[in-house]
Tab-separated table of N, CA and C in Angstrom:
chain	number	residue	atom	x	y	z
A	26	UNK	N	21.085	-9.477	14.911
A	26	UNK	CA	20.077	-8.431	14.967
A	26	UNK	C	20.788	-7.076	15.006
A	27	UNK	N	20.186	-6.471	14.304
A	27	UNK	CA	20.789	-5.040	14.180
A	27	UNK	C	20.826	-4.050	15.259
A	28	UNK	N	21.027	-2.945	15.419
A	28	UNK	CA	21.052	-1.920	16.664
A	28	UNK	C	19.509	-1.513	16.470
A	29	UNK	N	19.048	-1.083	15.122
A	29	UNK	CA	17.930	-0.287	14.844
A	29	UNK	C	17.204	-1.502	15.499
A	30	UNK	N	16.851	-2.626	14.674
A	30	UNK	CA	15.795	-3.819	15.127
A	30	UNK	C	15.806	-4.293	16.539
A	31	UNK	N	17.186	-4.204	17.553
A	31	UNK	CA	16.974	-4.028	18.827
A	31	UNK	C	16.178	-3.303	19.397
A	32	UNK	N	16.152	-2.082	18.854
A	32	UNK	CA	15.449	-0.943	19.898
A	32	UNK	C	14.179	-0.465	19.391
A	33	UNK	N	13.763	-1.497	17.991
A	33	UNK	CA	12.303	-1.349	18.077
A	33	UNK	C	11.703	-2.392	18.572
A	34	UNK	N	12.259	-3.847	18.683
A	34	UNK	CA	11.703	-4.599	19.076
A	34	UNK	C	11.521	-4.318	20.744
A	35	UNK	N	12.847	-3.836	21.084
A	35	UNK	CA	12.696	-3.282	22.995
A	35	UNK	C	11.409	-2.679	23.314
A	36	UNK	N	10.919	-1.548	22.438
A	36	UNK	CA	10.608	-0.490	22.432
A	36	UNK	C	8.809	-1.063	21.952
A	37	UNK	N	9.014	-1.709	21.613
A	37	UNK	CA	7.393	-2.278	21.459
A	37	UNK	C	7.111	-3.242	22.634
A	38	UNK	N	7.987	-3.859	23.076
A	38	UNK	CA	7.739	-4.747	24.384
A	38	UNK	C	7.172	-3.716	25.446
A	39	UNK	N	8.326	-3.090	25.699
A	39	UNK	CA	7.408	-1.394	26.462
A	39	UNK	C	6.375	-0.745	26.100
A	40	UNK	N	5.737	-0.743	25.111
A	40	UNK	CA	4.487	0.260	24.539
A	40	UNK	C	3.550	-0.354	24.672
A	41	UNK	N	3.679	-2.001	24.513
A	41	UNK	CA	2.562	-2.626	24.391
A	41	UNK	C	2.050	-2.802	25.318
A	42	UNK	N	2.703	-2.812	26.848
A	42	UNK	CA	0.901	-2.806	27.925
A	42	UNK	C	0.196	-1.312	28.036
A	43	UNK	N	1.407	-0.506	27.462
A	43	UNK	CA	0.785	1.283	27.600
A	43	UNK	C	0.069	1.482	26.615
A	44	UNK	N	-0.167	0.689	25.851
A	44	UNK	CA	-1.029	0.815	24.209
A	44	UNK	C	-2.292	0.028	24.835
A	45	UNK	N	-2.428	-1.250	25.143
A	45	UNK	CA	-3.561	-2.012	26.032
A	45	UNK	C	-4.126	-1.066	26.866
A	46	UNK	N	-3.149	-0.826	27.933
A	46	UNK	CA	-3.942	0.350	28.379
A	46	UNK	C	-4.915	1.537	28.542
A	47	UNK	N	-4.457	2.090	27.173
A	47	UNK	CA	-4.854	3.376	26.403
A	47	UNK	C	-6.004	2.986	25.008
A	48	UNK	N	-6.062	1.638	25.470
A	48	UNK	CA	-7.579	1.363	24.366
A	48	UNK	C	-6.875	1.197	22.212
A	49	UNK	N	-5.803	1.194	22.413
A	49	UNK	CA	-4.987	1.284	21.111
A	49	UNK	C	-4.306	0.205	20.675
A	50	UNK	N	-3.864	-0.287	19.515
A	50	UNK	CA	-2.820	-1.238	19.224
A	50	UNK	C	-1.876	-0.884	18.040
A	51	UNK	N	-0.981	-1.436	18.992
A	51	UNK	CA	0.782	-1.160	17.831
A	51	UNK	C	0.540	-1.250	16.609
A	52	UNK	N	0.770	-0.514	15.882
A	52	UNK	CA	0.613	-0.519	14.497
A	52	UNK	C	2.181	-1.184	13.973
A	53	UNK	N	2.852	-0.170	14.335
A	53	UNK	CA	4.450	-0.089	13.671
A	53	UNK	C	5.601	0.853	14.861
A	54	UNK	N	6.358	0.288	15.099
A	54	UNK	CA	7.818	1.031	15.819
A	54	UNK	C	8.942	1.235	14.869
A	55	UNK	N	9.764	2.236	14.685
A	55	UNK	CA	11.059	2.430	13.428
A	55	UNK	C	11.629	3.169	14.364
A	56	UNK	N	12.758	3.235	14.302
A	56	UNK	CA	14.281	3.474	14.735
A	56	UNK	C	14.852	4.336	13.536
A	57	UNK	N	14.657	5.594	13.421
A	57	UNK	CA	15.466	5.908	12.013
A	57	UNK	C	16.688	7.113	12.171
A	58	UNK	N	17.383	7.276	11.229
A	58	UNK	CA	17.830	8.748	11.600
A	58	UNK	C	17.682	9.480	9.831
A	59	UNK	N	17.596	10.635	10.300
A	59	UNK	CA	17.087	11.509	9.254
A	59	UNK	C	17.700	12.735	9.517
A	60	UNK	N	18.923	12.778	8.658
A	60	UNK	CA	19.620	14.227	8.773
A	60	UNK	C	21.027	14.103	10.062
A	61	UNK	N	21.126	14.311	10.945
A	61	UNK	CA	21.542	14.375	11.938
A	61	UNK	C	20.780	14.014	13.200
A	62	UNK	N	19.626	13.573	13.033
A	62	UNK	CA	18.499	13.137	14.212
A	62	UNK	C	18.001	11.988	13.975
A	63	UNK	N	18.078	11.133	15.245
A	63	UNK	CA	17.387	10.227	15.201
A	63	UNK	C	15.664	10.214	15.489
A	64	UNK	N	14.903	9.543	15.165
A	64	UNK	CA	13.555	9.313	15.902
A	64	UNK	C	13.041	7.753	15.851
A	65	UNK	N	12.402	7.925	17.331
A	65	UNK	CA	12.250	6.510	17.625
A	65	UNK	C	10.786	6.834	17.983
A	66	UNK	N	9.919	6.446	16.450
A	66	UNK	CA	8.579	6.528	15.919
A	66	UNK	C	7.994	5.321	16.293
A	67	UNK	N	6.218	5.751	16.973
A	67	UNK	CA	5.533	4.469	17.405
A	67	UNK	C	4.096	4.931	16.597
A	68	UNK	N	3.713	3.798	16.116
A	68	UNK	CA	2.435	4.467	15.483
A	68	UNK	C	1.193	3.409	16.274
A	69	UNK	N	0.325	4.169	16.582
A	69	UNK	CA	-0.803	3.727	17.304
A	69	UNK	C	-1.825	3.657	16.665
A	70	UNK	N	-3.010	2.562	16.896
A	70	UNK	CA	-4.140	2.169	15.870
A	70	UNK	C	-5.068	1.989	16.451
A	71	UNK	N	-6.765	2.367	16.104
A	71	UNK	CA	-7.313	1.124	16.698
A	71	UNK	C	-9.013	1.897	15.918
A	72	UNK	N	-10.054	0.485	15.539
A	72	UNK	CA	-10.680	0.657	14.283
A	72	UNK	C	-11.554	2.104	14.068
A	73	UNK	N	-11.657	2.787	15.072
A	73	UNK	CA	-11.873	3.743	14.933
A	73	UNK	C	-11.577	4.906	15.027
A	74	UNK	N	-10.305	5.038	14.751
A	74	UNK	CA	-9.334	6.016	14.860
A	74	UNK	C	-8.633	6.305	16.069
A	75	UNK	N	-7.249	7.293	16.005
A	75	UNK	CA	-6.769	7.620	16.907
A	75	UNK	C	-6.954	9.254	16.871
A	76	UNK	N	-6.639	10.155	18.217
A	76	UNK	CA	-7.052	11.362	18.487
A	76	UNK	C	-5.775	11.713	19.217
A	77	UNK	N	-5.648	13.046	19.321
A	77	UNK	CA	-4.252	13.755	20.068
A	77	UNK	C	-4.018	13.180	21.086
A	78	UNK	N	-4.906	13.521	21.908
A	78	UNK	CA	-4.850	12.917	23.276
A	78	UNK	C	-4.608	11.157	23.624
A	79	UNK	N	-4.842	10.013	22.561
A	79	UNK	CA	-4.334	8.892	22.453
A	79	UNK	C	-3.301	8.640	22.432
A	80	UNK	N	-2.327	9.557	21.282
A	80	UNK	CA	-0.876	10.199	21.319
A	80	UNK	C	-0.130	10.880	22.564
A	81	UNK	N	-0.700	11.468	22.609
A	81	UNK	CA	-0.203	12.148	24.135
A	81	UNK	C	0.107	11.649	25.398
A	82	UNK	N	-0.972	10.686	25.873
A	82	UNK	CA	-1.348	9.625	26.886
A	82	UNK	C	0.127	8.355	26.519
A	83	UNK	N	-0.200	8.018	25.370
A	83	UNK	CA	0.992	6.922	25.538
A	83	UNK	C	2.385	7.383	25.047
A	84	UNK	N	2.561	8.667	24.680
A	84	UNK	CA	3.824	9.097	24.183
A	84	UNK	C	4.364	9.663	25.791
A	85	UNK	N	3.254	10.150	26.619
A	85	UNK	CA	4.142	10.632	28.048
A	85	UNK	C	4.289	9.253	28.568
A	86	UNK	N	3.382	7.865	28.866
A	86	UNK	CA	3.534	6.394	29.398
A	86	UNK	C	5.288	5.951	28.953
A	87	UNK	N	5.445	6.037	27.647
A	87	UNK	CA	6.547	5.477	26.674
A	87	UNK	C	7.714	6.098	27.250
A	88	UNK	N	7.421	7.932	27.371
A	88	UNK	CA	8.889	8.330	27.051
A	88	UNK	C	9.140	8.420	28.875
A	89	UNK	N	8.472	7.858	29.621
A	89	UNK	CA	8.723	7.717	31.094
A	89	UNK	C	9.870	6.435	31.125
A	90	UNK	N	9.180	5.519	30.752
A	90	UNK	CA	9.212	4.398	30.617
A	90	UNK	C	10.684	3.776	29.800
A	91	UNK	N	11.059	4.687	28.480
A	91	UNK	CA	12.337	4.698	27.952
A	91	UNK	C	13.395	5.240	28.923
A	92	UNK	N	12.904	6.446	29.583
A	92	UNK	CA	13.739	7.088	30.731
A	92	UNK	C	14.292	6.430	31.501
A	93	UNK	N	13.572	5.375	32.160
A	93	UNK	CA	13.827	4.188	33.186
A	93	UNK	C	14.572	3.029	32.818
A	94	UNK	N	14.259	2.861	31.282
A	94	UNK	CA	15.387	1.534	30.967
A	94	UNK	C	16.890	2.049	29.821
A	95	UNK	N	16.364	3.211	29.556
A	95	UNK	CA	17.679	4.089	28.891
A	95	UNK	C	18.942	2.529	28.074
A	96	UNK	N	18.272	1.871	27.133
A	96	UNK	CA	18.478	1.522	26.297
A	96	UNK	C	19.263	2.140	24.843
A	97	UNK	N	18.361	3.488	24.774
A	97	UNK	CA	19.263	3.772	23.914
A	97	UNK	C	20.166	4.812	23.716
A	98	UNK	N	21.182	4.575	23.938
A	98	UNK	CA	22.593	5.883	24.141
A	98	UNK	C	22.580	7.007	23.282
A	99	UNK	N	21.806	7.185	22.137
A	99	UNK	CA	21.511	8.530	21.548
A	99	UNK	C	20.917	9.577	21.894
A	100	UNK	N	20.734	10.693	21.464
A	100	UNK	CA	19.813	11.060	21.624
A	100	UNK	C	18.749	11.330	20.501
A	101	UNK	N	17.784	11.487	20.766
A	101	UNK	CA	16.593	11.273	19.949
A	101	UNK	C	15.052	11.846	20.295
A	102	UNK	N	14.082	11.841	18.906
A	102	UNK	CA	12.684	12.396	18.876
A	102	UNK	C	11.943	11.416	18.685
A	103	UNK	N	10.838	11.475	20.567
A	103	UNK	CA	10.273	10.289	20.561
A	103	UNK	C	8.840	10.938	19.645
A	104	UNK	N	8.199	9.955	18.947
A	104	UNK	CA	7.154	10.273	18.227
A	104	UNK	C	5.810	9.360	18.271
A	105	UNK	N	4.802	9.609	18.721
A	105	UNK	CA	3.778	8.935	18.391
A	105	UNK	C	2.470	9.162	18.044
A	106	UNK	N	2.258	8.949	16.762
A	106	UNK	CA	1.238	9.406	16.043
A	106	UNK	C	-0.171	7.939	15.398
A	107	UNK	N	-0.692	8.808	14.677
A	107	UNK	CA	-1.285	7.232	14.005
A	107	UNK	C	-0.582	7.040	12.347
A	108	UNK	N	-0.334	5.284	12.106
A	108	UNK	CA	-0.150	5.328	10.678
A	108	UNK	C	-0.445	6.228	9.827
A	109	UNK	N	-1.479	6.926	9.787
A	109	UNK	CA	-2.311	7.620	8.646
A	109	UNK	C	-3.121	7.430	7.617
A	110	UNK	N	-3.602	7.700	6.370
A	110	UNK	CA	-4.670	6.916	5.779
A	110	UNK	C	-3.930	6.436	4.657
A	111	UNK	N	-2.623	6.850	4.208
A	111	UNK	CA	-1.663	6.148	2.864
A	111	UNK	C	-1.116	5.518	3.975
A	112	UNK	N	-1.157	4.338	4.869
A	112	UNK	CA	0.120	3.967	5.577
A	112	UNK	C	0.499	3.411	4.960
A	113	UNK	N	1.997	2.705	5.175
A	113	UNK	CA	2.695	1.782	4.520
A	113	UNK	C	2.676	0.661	5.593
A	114	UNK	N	2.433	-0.538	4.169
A	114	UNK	CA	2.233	-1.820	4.518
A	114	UNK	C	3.677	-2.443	4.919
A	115	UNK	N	4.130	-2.717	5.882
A	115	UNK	CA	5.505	-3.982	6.004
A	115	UNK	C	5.608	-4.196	6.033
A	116	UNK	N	4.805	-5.016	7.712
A	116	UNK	CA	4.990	-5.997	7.626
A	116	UNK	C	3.519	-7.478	7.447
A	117	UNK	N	3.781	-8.693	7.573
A	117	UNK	CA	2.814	-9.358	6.867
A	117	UNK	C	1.450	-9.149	7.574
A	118	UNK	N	1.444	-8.555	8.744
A	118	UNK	CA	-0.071	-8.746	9.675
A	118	UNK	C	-0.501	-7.151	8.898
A	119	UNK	N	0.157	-6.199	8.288
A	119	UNK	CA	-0.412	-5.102	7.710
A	119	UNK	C	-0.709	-5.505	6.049
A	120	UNK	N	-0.190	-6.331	5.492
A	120	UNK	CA	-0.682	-7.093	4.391
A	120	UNK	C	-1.964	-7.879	4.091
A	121	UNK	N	-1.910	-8.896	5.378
A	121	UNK	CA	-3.339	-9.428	5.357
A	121	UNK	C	-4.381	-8.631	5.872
A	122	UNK	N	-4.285	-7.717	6.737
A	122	UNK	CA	-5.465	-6.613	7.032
A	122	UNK	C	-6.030	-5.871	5.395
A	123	UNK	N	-4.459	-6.167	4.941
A	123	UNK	CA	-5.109	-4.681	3.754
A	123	UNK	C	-5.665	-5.732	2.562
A	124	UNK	N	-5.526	-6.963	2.779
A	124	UNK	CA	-6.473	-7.808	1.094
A	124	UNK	C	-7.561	-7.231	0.623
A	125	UNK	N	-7.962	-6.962	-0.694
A	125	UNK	CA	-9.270	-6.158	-1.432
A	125	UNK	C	-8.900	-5.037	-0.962
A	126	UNK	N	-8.324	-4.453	-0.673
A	126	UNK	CA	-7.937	-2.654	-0.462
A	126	UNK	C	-6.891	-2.203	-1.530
A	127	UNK	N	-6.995	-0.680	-2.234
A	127	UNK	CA	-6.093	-0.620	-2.972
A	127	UNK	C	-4.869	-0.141	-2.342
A	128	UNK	N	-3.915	-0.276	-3.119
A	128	UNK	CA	-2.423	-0.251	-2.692
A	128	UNK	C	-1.829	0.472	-3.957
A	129	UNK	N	-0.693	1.410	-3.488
A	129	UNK	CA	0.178	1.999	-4.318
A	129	UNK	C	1.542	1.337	-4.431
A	130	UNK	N	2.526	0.781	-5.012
A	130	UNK	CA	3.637	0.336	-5.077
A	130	UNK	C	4.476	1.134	-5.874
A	131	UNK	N	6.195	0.997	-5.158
A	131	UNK	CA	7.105	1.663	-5.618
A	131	UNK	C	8.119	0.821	-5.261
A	132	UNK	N	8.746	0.483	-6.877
A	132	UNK	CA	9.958	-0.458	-6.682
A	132	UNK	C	11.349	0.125	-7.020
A	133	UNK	N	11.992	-0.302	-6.519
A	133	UNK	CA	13.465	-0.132	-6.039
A	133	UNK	C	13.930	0.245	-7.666
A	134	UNK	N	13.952	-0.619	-8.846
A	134	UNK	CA	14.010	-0.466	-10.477
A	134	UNK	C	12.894	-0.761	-10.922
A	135	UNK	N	13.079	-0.362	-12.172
A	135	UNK	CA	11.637	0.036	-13.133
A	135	UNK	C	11.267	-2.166	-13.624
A	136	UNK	N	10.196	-2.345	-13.973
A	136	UNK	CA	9.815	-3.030	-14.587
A	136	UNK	C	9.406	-2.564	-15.817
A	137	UNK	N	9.753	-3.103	-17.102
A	137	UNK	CA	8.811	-2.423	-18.276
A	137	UNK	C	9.066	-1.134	-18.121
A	138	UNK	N	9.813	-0.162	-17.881
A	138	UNK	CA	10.176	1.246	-17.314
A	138	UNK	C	9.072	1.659	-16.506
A	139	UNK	N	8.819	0.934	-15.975
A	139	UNK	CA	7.563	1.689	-14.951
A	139	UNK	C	8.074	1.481	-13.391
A	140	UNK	N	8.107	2.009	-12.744
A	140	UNK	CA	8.655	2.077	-11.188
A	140	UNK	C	7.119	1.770	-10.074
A	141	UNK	N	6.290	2.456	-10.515
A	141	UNK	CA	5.210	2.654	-9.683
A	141	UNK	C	3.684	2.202	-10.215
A	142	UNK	N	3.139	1.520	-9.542
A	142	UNK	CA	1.941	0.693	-9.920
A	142	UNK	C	1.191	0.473	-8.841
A	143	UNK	N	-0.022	0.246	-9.010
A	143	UNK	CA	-1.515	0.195	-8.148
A	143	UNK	C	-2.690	-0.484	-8.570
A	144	UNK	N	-3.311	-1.042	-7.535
A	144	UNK	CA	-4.007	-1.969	-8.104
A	144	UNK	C	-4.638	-2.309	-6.438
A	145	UNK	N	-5.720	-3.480	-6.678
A	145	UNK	CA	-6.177	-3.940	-5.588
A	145	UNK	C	-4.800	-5.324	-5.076
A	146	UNK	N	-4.519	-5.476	-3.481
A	146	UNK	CA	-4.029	-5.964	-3.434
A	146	UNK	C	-4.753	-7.746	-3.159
A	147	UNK	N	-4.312	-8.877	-4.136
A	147	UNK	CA	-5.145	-9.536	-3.630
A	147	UNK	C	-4.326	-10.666	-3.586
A	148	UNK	N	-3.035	-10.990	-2.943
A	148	UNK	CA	-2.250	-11.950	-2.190
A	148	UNK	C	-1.108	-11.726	-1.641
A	149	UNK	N	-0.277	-12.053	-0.600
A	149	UNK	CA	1.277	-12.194	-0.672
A	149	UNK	C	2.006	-13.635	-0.084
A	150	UNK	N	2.902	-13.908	0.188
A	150	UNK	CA	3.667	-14.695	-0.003
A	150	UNK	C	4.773	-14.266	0.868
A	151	UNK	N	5.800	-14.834	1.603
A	151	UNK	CA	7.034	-14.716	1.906
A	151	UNK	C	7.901	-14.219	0.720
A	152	UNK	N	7.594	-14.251	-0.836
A	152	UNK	CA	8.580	-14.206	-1.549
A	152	UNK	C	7.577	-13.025	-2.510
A	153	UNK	N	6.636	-13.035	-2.884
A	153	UNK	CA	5.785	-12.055	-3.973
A	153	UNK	C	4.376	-11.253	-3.221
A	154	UNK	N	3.905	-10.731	-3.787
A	154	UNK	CA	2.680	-9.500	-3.971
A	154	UNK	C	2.235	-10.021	-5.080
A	155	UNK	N	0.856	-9.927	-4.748
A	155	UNK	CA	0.176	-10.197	-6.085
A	155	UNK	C	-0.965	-9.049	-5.882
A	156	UNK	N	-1.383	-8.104	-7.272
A	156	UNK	CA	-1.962	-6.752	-7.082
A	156	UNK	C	-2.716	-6.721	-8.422
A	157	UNK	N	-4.274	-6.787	-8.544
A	157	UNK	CA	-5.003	-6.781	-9.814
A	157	UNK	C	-5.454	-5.310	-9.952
A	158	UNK	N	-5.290	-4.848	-11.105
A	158	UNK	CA	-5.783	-3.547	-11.677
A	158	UNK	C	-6.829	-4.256	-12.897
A	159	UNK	N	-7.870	-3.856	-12.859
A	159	UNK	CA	-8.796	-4.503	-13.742
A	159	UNK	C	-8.892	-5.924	-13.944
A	160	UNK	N	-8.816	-6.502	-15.475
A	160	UNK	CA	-7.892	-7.250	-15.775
A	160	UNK	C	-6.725	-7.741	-15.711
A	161	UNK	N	-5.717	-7.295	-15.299
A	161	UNK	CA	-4.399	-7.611	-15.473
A	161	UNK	C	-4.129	-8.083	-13.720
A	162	UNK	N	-3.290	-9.049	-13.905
A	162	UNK	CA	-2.932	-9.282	-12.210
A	162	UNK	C	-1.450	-9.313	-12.417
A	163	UNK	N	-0.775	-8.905	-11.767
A	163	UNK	CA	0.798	-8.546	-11.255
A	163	UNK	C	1.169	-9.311	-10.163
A	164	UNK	N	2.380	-10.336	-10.204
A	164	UNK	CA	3.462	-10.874	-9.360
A	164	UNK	C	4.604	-9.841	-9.313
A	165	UNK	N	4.793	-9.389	-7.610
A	165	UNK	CA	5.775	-8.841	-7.810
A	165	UNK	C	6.801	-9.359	-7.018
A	166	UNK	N	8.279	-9.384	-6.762
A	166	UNK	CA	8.722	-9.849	-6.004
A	166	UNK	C	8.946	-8.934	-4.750
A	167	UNK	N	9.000	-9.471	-3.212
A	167	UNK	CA	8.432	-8.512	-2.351
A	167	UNK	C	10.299	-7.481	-2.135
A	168	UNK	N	11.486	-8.606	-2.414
A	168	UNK	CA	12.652	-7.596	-2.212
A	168	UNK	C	12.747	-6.853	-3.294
A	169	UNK	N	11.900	-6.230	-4.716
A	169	UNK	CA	11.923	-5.703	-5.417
A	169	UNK	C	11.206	-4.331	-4.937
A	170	UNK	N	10.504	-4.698	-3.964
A	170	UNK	CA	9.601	-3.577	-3.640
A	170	UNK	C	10.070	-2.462	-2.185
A	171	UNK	N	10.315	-1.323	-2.637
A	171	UNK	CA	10.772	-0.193	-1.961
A	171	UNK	C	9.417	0.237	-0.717
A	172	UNK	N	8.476	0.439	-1.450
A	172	UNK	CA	7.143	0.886	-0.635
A	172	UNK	C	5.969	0.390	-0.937
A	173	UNK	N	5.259	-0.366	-0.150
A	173	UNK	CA	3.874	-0.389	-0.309
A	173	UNK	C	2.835	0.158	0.756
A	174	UNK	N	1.589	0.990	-0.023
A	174	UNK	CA	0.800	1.260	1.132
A	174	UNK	C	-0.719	1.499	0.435
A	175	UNK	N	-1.337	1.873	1.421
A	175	UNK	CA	-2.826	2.117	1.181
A	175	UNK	C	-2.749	3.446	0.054
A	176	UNK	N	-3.738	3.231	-0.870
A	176	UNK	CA	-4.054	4.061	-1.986
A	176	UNK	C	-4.767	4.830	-1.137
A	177	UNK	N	-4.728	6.481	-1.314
A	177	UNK	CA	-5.695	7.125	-0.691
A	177	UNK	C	-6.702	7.970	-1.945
A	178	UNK	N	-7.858	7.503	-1.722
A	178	UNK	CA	-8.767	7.850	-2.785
A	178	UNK	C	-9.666	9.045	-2.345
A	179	UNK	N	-9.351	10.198	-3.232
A	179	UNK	CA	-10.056	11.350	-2.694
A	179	UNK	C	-11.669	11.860	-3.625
């Protein structure tokens, strides 16, 4: 297990009775660094949206709470917001939520020179995506794929 996947998996064990708590559920935890900074991002959910103060409430619970088990020797920007309405899909419990919803995809190399494609998503697999645009249905393979997330339709 990696350093990053340590300290999100830590880091969701901790959020999650402060997320119960606060009427919310874990969406997603990432460990990243960007530039010279790290941030150790929690995204909070729940079916009818999240509000500042949902953020606020469990981002002061969390960053108490990291204080006390000081796990991670960097330093870093704790963050907690909601997914948003393009979130990105990762892992499989954000896949099966999103079936019949459209999805944007962006792969790592072009297929057919095309990199980026959308469609309704309507299967996955441990190994593929399957995504219908009209007529046409698409297998993709899932380590081919850089990003997937919710189409946001304006």
């Amino acid at each position: 297990m990696s350093r990053r996947e340590e300290y999100e998996m830590k880091t969701e064990r901790l959020v999650q009775p402060i997320a119960e708590a606060n009427g919310v559920s874990i969406y997603d935890v990432e460990y990243v660094k960007e530039g010279s900074d790290y941030y150790l991002r929690v995204y909070i959910d729940r079916p009818e949206g999240v509000n500042i103060r949902d953020c606020e409430n469990v981002s002061r619970s969390l960053s108490d709470e990291l204080d006390r088990e000081e796990f991670i020797p960097d330093a870093y920007i704790l963050e907690v917001s909601s997914p948003g309405l393009g979130r990105t899909l990762k892992k499989d419990k954000h896949l099966q939520a999103s079936i019949g919803q459209d999805v944007e995809i962006k792969l790592f190399k072009p297929i057919d020179k095309c990199r980026e494609f959308s469609g309704v998503l309507d299967g996955f697999d441990a190994e593929q995506v399957t995504v219908r645009n009209g007529d046409t249905v698409m297998t993709l393979k899932r380590a081919d794929i850089a990003v997937i997330r919710l189409a946001i339709d304006f």
